[in-house]
Short mmCIF file of N, CA and C in Angstrom, two decimals:
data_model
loop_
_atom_site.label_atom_id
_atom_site.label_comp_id
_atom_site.label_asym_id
_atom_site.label_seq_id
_atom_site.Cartn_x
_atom_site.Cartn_y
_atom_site.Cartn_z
N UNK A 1 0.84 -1.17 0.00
CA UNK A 1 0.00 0.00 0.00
C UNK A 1 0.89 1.24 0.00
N UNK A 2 0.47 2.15 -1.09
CA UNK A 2 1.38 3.57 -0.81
C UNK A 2 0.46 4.34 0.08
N UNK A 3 1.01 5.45 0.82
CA UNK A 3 0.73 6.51 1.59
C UNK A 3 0.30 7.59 1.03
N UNK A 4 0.25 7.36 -0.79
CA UNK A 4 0.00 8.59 -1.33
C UNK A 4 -1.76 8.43 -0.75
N UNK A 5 -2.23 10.29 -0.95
CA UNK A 5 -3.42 9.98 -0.48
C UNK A 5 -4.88 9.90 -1.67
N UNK A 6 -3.74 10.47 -2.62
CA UNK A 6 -4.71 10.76 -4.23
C UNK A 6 -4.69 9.14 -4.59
N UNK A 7 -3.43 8.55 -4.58
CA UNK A 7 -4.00 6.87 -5.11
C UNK A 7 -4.86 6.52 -3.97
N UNK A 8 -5.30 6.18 -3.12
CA UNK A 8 -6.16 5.61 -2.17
C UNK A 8 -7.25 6.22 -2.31
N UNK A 9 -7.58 7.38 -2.72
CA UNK A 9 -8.69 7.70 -3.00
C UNK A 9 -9.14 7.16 -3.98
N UNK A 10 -8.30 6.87 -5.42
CA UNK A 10 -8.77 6.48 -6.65
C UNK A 10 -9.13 5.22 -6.30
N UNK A 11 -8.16 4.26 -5.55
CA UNK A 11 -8.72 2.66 -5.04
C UNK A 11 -10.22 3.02 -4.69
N UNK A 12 -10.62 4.17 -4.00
CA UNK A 12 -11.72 3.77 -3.15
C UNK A 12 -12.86 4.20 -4.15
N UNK A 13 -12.57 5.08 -5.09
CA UNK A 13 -13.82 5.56 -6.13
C UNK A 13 -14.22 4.23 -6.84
N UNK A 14 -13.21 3.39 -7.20
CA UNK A 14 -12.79 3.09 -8.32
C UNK A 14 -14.18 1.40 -7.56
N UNK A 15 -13.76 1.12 -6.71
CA UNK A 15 -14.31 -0.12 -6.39
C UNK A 15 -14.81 0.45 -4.92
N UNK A 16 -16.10 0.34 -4.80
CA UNK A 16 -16.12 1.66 -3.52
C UNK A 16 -17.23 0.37 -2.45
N UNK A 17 -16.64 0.03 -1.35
CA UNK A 17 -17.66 -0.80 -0.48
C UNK A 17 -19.10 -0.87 -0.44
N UNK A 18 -19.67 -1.34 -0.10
CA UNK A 18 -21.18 -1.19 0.09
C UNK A 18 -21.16 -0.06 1.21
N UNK A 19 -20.53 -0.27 2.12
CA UNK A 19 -20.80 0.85 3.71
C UNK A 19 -20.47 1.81 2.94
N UNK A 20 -19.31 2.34 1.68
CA UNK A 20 -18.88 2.98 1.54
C UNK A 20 -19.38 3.95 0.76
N UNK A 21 -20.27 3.16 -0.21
CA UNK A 21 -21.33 3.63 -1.27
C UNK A 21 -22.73 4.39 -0.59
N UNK A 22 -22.79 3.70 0.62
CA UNK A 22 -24.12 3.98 1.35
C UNK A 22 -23.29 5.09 2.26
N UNK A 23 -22.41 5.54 2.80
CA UNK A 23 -21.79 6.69 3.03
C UNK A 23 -21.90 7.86 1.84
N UNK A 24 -21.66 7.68 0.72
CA UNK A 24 -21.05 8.95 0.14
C UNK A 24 -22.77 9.02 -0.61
N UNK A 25 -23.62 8.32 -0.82
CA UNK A 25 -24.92 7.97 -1.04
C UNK A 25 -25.59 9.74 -0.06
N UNK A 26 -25.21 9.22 0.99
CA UNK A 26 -25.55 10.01 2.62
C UNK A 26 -24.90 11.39 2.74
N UNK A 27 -23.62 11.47 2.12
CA UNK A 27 -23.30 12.64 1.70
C UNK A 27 -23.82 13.11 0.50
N UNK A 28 -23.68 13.10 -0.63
CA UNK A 28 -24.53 13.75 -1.31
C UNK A 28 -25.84 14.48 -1.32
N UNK A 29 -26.44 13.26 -0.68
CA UNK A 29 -27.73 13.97 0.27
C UNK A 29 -27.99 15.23 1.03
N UNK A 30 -26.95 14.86 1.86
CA UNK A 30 -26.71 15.88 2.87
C UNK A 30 -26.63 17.24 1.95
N UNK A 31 -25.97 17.16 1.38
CA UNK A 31 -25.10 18.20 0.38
C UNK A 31 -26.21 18.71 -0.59
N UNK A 32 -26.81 18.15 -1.09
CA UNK A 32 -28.06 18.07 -1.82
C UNK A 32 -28.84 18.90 -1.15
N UNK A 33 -29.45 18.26 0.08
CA UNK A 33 -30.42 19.15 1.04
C UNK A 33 -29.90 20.43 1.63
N UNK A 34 -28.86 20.38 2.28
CA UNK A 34 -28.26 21.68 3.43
C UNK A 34 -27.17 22.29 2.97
N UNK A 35 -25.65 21.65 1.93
CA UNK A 35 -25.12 22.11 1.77
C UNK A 35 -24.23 22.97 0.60
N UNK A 36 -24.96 22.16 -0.40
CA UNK A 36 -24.14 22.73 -1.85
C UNK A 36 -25.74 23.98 -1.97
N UNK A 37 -25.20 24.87 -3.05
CA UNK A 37 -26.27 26.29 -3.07
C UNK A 37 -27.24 25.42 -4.14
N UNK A 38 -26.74 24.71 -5.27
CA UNK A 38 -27.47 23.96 -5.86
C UNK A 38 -28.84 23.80 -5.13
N UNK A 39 -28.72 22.64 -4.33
CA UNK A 39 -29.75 22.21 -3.09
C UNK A 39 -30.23 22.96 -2.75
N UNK A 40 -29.93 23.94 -2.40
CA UNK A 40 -30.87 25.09 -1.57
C UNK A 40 -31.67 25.93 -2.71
N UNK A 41 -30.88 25.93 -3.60
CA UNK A 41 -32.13 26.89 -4.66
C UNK A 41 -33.29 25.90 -5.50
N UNK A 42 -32.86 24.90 -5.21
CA UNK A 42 -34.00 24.06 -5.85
C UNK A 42 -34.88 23.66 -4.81
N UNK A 43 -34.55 23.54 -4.15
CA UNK A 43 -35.30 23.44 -2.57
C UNK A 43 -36.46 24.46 -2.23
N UNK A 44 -35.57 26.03 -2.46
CA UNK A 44 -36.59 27.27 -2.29
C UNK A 44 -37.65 27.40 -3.69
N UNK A 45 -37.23 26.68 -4.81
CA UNK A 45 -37.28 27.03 -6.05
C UNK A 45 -38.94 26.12 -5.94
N UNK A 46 -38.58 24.83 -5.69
CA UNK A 46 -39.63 23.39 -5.46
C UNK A 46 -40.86 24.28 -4.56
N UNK A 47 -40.43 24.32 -3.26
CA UNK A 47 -40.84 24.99 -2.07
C UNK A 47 -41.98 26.04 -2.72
N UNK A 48 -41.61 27.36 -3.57
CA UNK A 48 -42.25 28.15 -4.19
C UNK A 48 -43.19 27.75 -5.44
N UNK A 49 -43.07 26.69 -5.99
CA UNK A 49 -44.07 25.83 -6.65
C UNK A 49 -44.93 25.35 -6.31
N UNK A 50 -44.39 24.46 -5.13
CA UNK A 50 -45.53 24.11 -4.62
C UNK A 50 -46.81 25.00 -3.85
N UNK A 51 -46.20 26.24 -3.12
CA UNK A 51 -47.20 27.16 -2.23
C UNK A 51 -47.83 27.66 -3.79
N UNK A 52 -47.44 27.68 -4.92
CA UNK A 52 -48.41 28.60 -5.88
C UNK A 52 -49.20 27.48 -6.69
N UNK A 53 -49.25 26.29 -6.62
CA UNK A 53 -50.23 25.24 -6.61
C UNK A 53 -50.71 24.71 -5.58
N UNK A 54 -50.57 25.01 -4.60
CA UNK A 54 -51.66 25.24 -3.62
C UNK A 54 -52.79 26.61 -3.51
N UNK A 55 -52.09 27.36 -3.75
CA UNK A 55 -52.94 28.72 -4.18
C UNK A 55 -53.76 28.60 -5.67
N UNK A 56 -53.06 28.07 -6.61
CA UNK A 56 -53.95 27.73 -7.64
C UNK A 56 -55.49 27.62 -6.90
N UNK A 57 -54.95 26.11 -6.73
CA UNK A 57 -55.76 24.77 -6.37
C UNK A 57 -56.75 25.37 -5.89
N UNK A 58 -56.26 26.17 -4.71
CA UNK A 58 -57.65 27.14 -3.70
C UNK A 58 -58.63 27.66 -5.06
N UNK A 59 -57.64 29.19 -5.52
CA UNK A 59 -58.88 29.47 -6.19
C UNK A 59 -59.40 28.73 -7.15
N UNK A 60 -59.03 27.55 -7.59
CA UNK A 60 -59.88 26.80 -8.59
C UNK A 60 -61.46 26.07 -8.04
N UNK A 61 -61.07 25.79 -6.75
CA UNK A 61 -61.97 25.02 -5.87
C UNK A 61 -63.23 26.35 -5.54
N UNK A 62 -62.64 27.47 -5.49
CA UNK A 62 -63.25 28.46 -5.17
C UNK A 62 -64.50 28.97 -6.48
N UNK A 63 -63.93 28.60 -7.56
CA UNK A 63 -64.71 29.08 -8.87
C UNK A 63 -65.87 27.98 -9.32
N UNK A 64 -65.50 26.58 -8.72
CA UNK A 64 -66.11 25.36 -8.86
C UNK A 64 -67.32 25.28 -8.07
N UNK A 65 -66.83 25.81 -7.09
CA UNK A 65 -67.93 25.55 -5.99
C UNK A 65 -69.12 27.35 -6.43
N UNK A 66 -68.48 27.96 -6.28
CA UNK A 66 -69.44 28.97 -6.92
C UNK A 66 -70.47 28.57 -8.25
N UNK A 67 -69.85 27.89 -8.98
CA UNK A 67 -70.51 27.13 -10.10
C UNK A 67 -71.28 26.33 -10.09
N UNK A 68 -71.04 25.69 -9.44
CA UNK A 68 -71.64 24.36 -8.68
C UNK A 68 -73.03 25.16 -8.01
N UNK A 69 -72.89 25.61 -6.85
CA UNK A 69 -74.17 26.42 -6.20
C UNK A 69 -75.15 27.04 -6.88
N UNK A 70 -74.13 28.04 -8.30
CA UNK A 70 -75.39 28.60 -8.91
C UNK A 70 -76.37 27.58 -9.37
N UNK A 71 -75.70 26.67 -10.14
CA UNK A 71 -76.08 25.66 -11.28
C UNK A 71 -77.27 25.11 -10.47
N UNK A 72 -76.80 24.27 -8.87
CA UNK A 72 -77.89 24.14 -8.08
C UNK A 72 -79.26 24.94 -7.18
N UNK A 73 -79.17 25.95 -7.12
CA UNK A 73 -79.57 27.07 -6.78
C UNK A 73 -80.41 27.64 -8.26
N UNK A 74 -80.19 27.85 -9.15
CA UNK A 74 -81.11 27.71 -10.26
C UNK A 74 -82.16 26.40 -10.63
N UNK A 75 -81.41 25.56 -10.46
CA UNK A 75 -82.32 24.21 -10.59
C UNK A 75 -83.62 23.86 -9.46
N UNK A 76 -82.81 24.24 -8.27
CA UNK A 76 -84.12 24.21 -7.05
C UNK A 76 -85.28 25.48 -7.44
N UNK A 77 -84.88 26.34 -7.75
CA UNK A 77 -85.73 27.55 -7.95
C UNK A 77 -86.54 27.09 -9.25
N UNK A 78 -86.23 26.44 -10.23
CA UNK A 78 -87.05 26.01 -11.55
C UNK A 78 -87.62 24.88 -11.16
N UNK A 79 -87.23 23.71 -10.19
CA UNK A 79 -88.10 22.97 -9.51
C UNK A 79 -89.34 23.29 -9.18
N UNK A 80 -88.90 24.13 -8.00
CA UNK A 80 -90.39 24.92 -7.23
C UNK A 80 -90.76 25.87 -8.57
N UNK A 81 -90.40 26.37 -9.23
CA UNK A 81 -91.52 27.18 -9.81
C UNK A 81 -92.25 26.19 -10.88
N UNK A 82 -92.00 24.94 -11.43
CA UNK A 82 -92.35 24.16 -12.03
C UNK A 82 -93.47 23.54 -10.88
N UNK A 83 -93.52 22.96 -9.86
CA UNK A 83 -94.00 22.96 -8.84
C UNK A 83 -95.44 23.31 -8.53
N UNK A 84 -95.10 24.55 -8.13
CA UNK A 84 -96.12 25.50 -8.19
C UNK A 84 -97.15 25.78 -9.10
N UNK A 85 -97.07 25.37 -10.49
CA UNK A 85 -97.94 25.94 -11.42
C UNK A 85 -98.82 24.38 -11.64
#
């Protein structure tokens, strides 16, 4: 074994353990989530997508249901006046 520290690294890329794979697996992650800026702007980026499809979503539900009521709310009223006569 040499002491160099660049060959031992290449041994370890090169054919990399299972613990070892599931380590750098765990870093990336990490790095992914908290530490590279990458991560973090896709994070805030995701984050801000999602709150404006949730806001969609609201007012869509909001226009549906208004729709919905008239549609029913006309129909009961042509009921009873059908009804009535």
């Amino acid at each position: 074994m040499t002491s160099d520290p660049l060959a031992q690294a290449v041994r370890r890329w090169r054919k990399p353990a299972p613990q070892a794979s599931h380590e750098l697996h765990e870093l990336a992650q990490r790095l992914d989530d908290k530490g590279c800026a990458y991560g973090r702007v896709t994070s805030a980026r995701l984050d801000d997508l999602v709150r404006a499809s949730e806001r969609l979503e609201a007012k869509l539900n909001a226009v549906l249901l208004a729709v919905t009521s008239t549609f029913i709310s006309t129909l009961i009223g042509l009921v009873i006046f059908y009804l009535r006569q």
